[in-house]
Amino acid sequence: MSWNKLLGFDKDLLLKTDAKVGERQNYIMSMLAIMLIFIAIICFASSVIYILTIFHSWPIAILVALFLSFVVFNLYRLFIMTAFNVTGSSLETYYKKHEKHYAEYIDMESDMSGLTDAEIKEKTAVSKDQLRKKSVMNASTFSDVFAVSIQVISISTIALIFATGIELYIFKDQINTILEQLKNQYSSHGDTWMIENLFTAEKGKDFTVFNTNSLLLIIDLLNRGLGNWKIAIDLLFLTIFLIPLVLVTKSKEIRQGDYMRELALSEITISFYSYLIAQRFCQKTLEKSKRITGLFYKKKKLKK
């Protein structure tokens, strides 16, 4: 399976590049996709633990976990794809202002109403090849600080939330032991409210992972039990979640790779092609409206 397709990777963009380079770019994108799938699996497993603690129902837990992991996967994919840019390369000015590319290959004030589809395709293809030849992919590994900060904060928040779910499952036996001790203590003190609401499952249901209805209680027990180790484990999960974003924003092989260049060229070319089509349509429509207006005035003069 071409895992890179999950990222929206278009291998056809690399048809005009060296075969070995294309294979390498294909491999890199596949690895990125697999990393995102692994992160989604972590989110799925963590969500199952959370939902089982609240609802004690496997069907509900699985459905909600699938939804949450799907959301996280697509959100992360959005961060990855928006990080693909040509900042610092020779294509940056063309990428940010497509009109600069148009002006180098056509007279933007000329009459385009007579252009055929074949001529438009030829013009866009030639301009793309010329721009490719003079492009230099010395893209900077420094990205927009504000955009990257938002991405890092978002991913870090997601990582810490779902890391806790995995940690709860890892230490479930120890937590259940403490829950049993707490239940016995509350029973000995005659605290029926705590027993009925926290340590008794709803009618017709059994406890699944943890012997309590309180998610906040087991999270508190986890934090108190692990202490500083909780921070260390969270940092491990944080590293796992941030690796794909770091690779895309800092790796020269990605930011200065052929796929990044071809993607930018493709977007500029699509814009150029659309511009020519739009100009042809607008100019034809304008000419047609002038002819209709001229006929209308002629008829009006004849009537007079």
Short mmCIF file of C-alpha atoms in Angstrom, two decimals:
data_model
loop_
_atom_site.label_atom_id
_atom_site.label_comp_id
_atom_site.label_asym_id
_atom_site.label_seq_id
_atom_site.Cartn_x
_atom_site.Cartn_y
_atom_site.Cartn_z
CA MET A 1 0.00 0.00 0.00
CA SER A 2 1.18 3.51 -0.79
CA TRP A 3 0.90 4.97 2.67
CA ASN A 4 1.86 8.42 1.38
CA LYS A 5 -1.55 8.70 -0.31
CA LEU A 6 -3.00 9.27 3.16
CA LEU A 7 -1.11 12.58 3.19
CA GLY A 8 -2.42 13.58 -0.22
CA PHE A 9 0.96 12.76 -1.80
CA ASP A 10 0.80 12.93 -5.61
CA LYS A 11 3.55 10.74 -7.08
CA ASP A 12 2.75 12.03 -10.58
CA LEU A 13 4.40 15.31 -9.60
CA LEU A 14 7.75 13.49 -9.58
CA LEU A 15 7.52 12.08 -13.11
CA LYS A 16 10.05 14.59 -14.41
CA THR A 17 12.54 14.02 -11.62
CA ASP A 18 15.27 11.39 -11.28
CA ALA A 19 13.79 7.94 -10.53
CA LYS A 20 15.98 7.38 -7.45
CA VAL A 21 15.14 10.81 -6.09
CA GLY A 22 11.47 10.11 -6.67
CA GLU A 23 11.68 6.81 -4.79
CA ARG A 24 13.41 8.51 -1.88
CA GLN A 25 10.76 11.23 -1.69
CA ASN A 26 8.06 8.56 -1.91
CA TYR A 27 9.70 6.66 0.97
CA ILE A 28 9.96 9.77 3.15
CA MET A 29 6.29 10.65 2.67
CA SER A 30 5.28 7.05 3.40
CA MET A 31 7.23 7.15 6.66
CA LEU A 32 5.49 10.40 7.62
CA ALA A 33 2.12 8.79 6.92
CA ILE A 34 3.00 5.74 9.05
CA MET A 35 4.04 8.05 11.91
CA LEU A 36 0.65 9.76 11.74
CA ILE A 37 -1.12 6.39 11.70
CA PHE A 38 0.86 5.34 14.80
CA ILE A 39 -0.15 8.56 16.54
CA ALA A 40 -3.79 7.94 15.57
CA ILE A 41 -3.56 4.43 17.08
CA ILE A 42 -2.27 5.90 20.34
CA CYS A 43 -5.21 8.33 20.36
CA PHE A 44 -7.63 5.48 19.64
CA ALA A 45 -6.34 3.30 22.49
CA SER A 46 -6.30 6.22 24.92
CA SER A 47 -9.83 7.27 23.95
CA VAL A 48 -11.11 3.74 24.57
CA ILE A 49 -9.76 3.88 28.13
CA TYR A 50 -11.38 7.26 28.77
CA ILE A 51 -14.79 6.33 27.35
CA LEU A 52 -14.90 2.92 29.05
CA THR A 53 -14.30 4.62 32.39
CA ILE A 54 -17.22 6.98 31.80
CA PHE A 55 -19.81 4.79 30.01
CA HIS A 56 -18.62 1.19 30.67
CA SER A 57 -19.69 0.25 27.14
CA TRP A 58 -17.38 -1.23 24.50
CA PRO A 59 -19.51 -0.24 21.47
CA ILE A 60 -19.70 3.39 22.61
CA ALA A 61 -15.99 3.42 23.48
CA ILE A 62 -14.93 2.03 20.11
CA LEU A 63 -17.16 4.37 18.09
CA VAL A 64 -16.08 7.49 19.99
CA ALA A 65 -12.42 6.41 19.87
CA LEU A 66 -12.59 5.90 16.11
CA PHE A 67 -14.07 9.36 15.69
CA LEU A 68 -11.48 11.06 17.92
CA SER A 69 -8.53 9.26 16.30
CA PHE A 70 -9.89 10.20 12.86
CA VAL A 71 -10.14 13.85 13.92
CA VAL A 72 -6.60 13.88 15.34
CA PHE A 73 -5.18 12.18 12.23
CA ASN A 74 -6.77 14.71 9.87
CA LEU A 75 -5.84 17.66 12.07
CA TYR A 76 -2.22 16.52 12.12
CA ARG A 77 -2.34 15.91 8.37
CA LEU A 78 -3.50 19.51 7.97
CA PHE A 79 -0.52 20.72 10.01
CA ILE A 80 1.85 18.63 7.87
CA MET A 81 0.46 19.78 4.52
CA THR A 82 0.37 23.46 5.52
CA ALA A 83 4.02 23.14 6.57
CA PHE A 84 4.97 22.29 2.97
CA ASN A 85 6.15 25.61 1.57
CA VAL A 86 9.08 27.04 -0.37
CA THR A 87 10.07 29.81 2.04
CA GLY A 88 13.62 30.95 1.31
CA SER A 89 13.86 29.34 -2.14
CA SER A 90 13.87 31.06 -5.51
CA LEU A 91 10.23 30.02 -5.94
CA GLU A 92 9.06 31.94 -2.89
CA THR A 93 8.31 35.22 -4.72
CA TYR A 94 6.40 33.36 -7.47
CA TYR A 95 4.55 31.27 -4.92
CA LYS A 96 3.43 34.28 -2.93
CA LYS A 97 2.64 36.42 -5.97
CA HIS A 98 1.58 34.36 -8.97
CA GLU A 99 1.19 37.46 -11.14
CA LYS A 100 4.99 37.72 -11.27
CA HIS A 101 5.05 34.36 -13.05
CA TYR A 102 2.25 35.36 -15.44
CA ALA A 103 4.01 38.60 -16.44
CA GLU A 104 7.20 36.76 -17.43
CA TYR A 105 5.48 34.64 -20.08
CA ILE A 106 2.54 36.67 -21.38
CA ASP A 107 1.47 40.24 -21.98
CA MET A 108 -1.24 40.54 -19.34
CA GLU A 109 -2.87 43.41 -21.29
CA SER A 110 -3.05 41.49 -24.57
CA ASP A 111 -6.13 40.01 -26.20
CA MET A 112 -6.55 36.40 -25.07
CA SER A 113 -10.03 35.79 -26.44
CA GLY A 114 -8.64 33.89 -29.43
CA LEU A 115 -6.53 31.41 -27.47
CA THR A 116 -7.45 27.76 -27.97
CA ASP A 117 -7.34 25.12 -25.22
CA ALA A 118 -4.25 23.60 -26.83
CA GLU A 119 -2.45 26.95 -26.86
CA ILE A 120 -3.31 27.59 -23.24
CA LYS A 121 -2.01 24.15 -22.21
CA GLU A 122 1.17 24.69 -24.21
CA LYS A 123 1.81 28.10 -22.64
CA THR A 124 1.34 26.74 -19.11
CA ALA A 125 3.53 23.68 -19.78
CA VAL A 126 6.36 25.75 -21.27
CA SER A 127 6.24 28.29 -18.44
CA LYS A 128 6.35 25.47 -15.87
CA ASP A 129 9.43 23.91 -17.49
CA GLN A 130 11.19 27.26 -17.69
CA LEU A 131 10.43 28.05 -14.06
CA ARG A 132 11.65 24.59 -13.01
CA LYS A 133 14.99 25.12 -14.75
CA LYS A 134 15.73 28.36 -12.95
CA SER A 135 14.40 27.30 -9.55
CA VAL A 136 16.87 26.73 -6.72
CA MET A 137 15.59 24.80 -3.72
CA ASN A 138 17.66 26.42 -1.00
CA ALA A 139 14.54 26.62 1.15
CA SER A 140 15.06 27.92 4.65
CA THR A 141 14.51 25.55 7.58
CA PHE A 142 13.08 28.51 9.48
CA SER A 143 9.30 28.69 9.28
CA ASP A 144 6.70 31.20 10.36
CA VAL A 145 7.17 31.39 14.15
CA PHE A 146 3.51 32.18 14.85
CA ALA A 147 2.15 29.36 12.67
CA VAL A 148 4.60 26.79 14.02
CA SER A 149 3.88 27.92 17.60
CA ILE A 150 0.15 27.32 17.11
CA GLN A 151 0.88 23.88 15.64
CA VAL A 152 3.28 22.93 18.44
CA ILE A 153 0.87 24.08 21.16
CA SER A 154 -2.03 22.20 19.55
CA ILE A 155 -0.05 18.97 19.09
CA SER A 156 1.44 19.20 22.59
CA THR A 157 -2.02 19.57 24.13
CA ILE A 158 -3.28 16.56 22.18
CA ALA A 159 -0.20 14.54 23.16
CA LEU A 160 -0.55 15.25 26.88
CA ILE A 161 -4.28 14.43 26.88
CA PHE A 162 -3.92 11.08 25.14
CA ALA A 163 -0.67 10.19 26.92
CA THR A 164 -2.60 10.17 30.19
CA GLY A 165 -5.04 7.59 28.80
CA ILE A 166 -2.19 5.22 27.89
CA GLU A 167 -0.56 5.76 31.29
CA LEU A 168 -3.85 4.91 33.01
CA TYR A 169 -3.98 1.60 31.18
CA ILE A 170 -0.33 0.77 31.94
CA PHE A 171 -0.85 1.30 35.67
CA LYS A 172 -4.46 0.06 35.86
CA ASP A 173 -3.66 -2.78 38.28
CA GLN A 174 -2.00 -0.45 40.79
CA ILE A 175 -4.84 2.06 40.45
CA ASN A 176 -7.50 -0.61 40.99
CA THR A 177 -5.66 -1.79 44.11
CA ILE A 178 -5.80 1.74 45.54
CA LEU A 179 -9.47 2.06 44.51
CA GLU A 180 -10.26 -1.12 46.44
CA GLN A 181 -8.53 0.28 49.51
CA LEU A 182 -10.46 3.55 49.19
CA LYS A 183 -13.73 1.67 48.83
CA ASN A 184 -13.03 -0.29 52.01
CA GLN A 185 -12.16 2.90 53.89
CA TYR A 186 -15.36 4.67 52.82
CA SER A 187 -17.38 1.55 53.70
CA SER A 188 -15.87 1.42 57.18
CA HIS A 189 -16.77 5.09 57.70
CA GLY A 190 -20.32 4.53 56.49
CA ASP A 191 -19.99 6.94 53.54
CA THR A 192 -22.76 5.49 51.37
CA TRP A 193 -22.76 8.41 48.89
CA MET A 194 -19.17 7.75 47.81
CA ILE A 195 -19.78 4.01 47.60
CA GLU A 196 -22.96 4.39 45.52
CA ASN A 197 -21.70 7.11 43.17
CA LEU A 198 -18.00 6.35 42.75
CA PHE A 199 -17.52 2.67 43.48
CA THR A 200 -20.74 1.06 42.29
CA ALA A 201 -21.44 0.41 38.62
CA GLU A 202 -24.77 1.37 37.10
CA LYS A 203 -27.53 -1.25 37.12
CA GLY A 204 -27.07 -3.83 34.39
CA LYS A 205 -23.42 -2.86 33.83
CA ASP A 206 -20.07 -3.97 35.17
CA PHE A 207 -16.84 -2.08 35.57
CA THR A 208 -14.56 -2.63 32.59
CA VAL A 209 -11.07 -1.27 33.18
CA PHE A 210 -11.27 0.65 36.44
CA ASN A 211 -13.50 -0.11 39.41
CA THR A 212 -14.89 3.40 39.60
CA ASN A 213 -17.16 5.82 37.76
CA SER A 214 -14.85 8.79 38.29
CA LEU A 215 -12.35 9.61 35.57
CA LEU A 216 -11.00 12.53 37.56
CA LEU A 217 -10.33 10.27 40.55
CA ILE A 218 -8.13 7.82 38.63
CA ILE A 219 -6.27 10.67 36.90
CA ASP A 220 -5.56 12.20 40.31
CA LEU A 221 -4.36 8.84 41.64
CA LEU A 222 -2.12 8.46 38.58
CA ASN A 223 -0.56 11.91 39.04
CA ARG A 224 0.03 11.35 42.75
CA GLY A 225 1.40 7.86 42.23
CA LEU A 226 3.83 8.66 39.42
CA GLY A 227 5.02 12.03 40.67
CA ASN A 228 7.93 13.27 38.55
CA TRP A 229 7.84 10.08 36.49
CA LYS A 230 4.57 11.37 35.03
CA ILE A 231 6.48 14.29 33.53
CA ALA A 232 9.11 11.97 32.05
CA ILE A 233 6.51 9.72 30.42
CA ASP A 234 4.58 12.74 29.12
CA LEU A 235 7.77 14.06 27.53
CA LEU A 236 8.25 10.71 25.78
CA PHE A 237 4.77 10.89 24.25
CA LEU A 238 5.30 14.56 23.44
CA THR A 239 8.44 13.64 21.50
CA ILE A 240 6.59 10.94 19.56
CA PHE A 241 3.80 13.33 18.62
CA LEU A 242 6.13 16.16 17.57
CA ILE A 243 8.59 14.14 15.45
CA PRO A 244 6.58 14.36 12.16
CA LEU A 245 6.17 18.14 12.45
CA VAL A 246 9.84 18.63 13.30
CA LEU A 247 10.88 16.54 10.29
CA VAL A 248 8.71 18.55 7.90
CA THR A 249 9.79 21.94 9.22
CA LYS A 250 13.49 21.22 9.77
CA SER A 251 14.58 18.44 7.41
CA LYS A 252 16.50 19.78 4.39
CA GLU A 253 15.70 16.58 2.50
CA ILE A 254 12.02 17.47 2.73
CA ARG A 255 12.07 21.27 2.56
CA GLN A 256 14.65 21.31 -0.23
CA GLY A 257 13.43 18.15 -1.90
CA ASP A 258 12.07 17.69 -5.39
CA TYR A 259 8.55 17.02 -4.16
CA MET A 260 8.38 20.39 -2.42
CA ARG A 261 9.55 22.09 -5.63
CA GLU A 262 7.17 20.16 -7.89
CA LEU A 263 4.25 20.80 -5.55
CA ALA A 264 4.89 24.56 -5.66
CA LEU A 265 5.34 24.47 -9.44
CA SER A 266 2.10 22.52 -9.81
CA GLU A 267 0.14 25.05 -7.77
CA ILE A 268 1.63 27.99 -9.69
CA THR A 269 0.88 26.25 -13.00
CA ILE A 270 -2.74 25.52 -12.03
CA SER A 271 -3.10 29.18 -11.11
CA PHE A 272 -1.58 30.27 -14.45
CA TYR A 273 -3.84 27.94 -16.43
CA SER A 274 -6.92 29.15 -14.54
CA TYR A 275 -5.89 32.77 -15.16
CA LEU A 276 -5.65 32.22 -18.93
CA ILE A 277 -9.00 30.41 -19.04
CA ALA A 278 -10.65 33.14 -16.98
CA GLN A 279 -9.17 35.93 -19.10
CA ARG A 280 -10.29 34.26 -22.29
CA PHE A 281 -13.82 33.82 -20.96
CA CYS A 282 -14.04 37.39 -19.65
CA GLN A 283 -12.72 38.94 -22.87
CA LYS A 284 -15.06 36.84 -25.01
CA THR A 285 -17.99 37.80 -22.79
CA LEU A 286 -17.00 41.47 -22.99
CA GLU A 287 -16.79 41.36 -26.78
CA LYS A 288 -20.14 39.60 -26.98
CA SER A 289 -21.77 42.15 -24.70
CA LYS A 290 -20.33 45.00 -26.80
CA ARG A 291 -21.79 43.46 -29.97
CA ILE A 292 -25.18 43.01 -28.35
CA THR A 293 -25.10 46.56 -27.00
CA GLY A 294 -24.11 47.89 -30.45
CA LEU A 295 -27.00 46.06 -32.13
CA PHE A 296 -29.39 47.36 -29.51
CA TYR A 297 -28.40 50.99 -30.15
CA LYS A 298 -28.61 50.48 -33.93
CA LYS A 299 -32.16 49.13 -33.62
CA LYS A 300 -33.09 52.00 -31.36
CA LYS A 301 -31.81 54.58 -33.87
CA LEU A 302 -33.70 52.88 -36.75
CA LYS A 303 -36.96 53.02 -34.78
CA LYS A 304 -36.49 56.77 -34.29
#
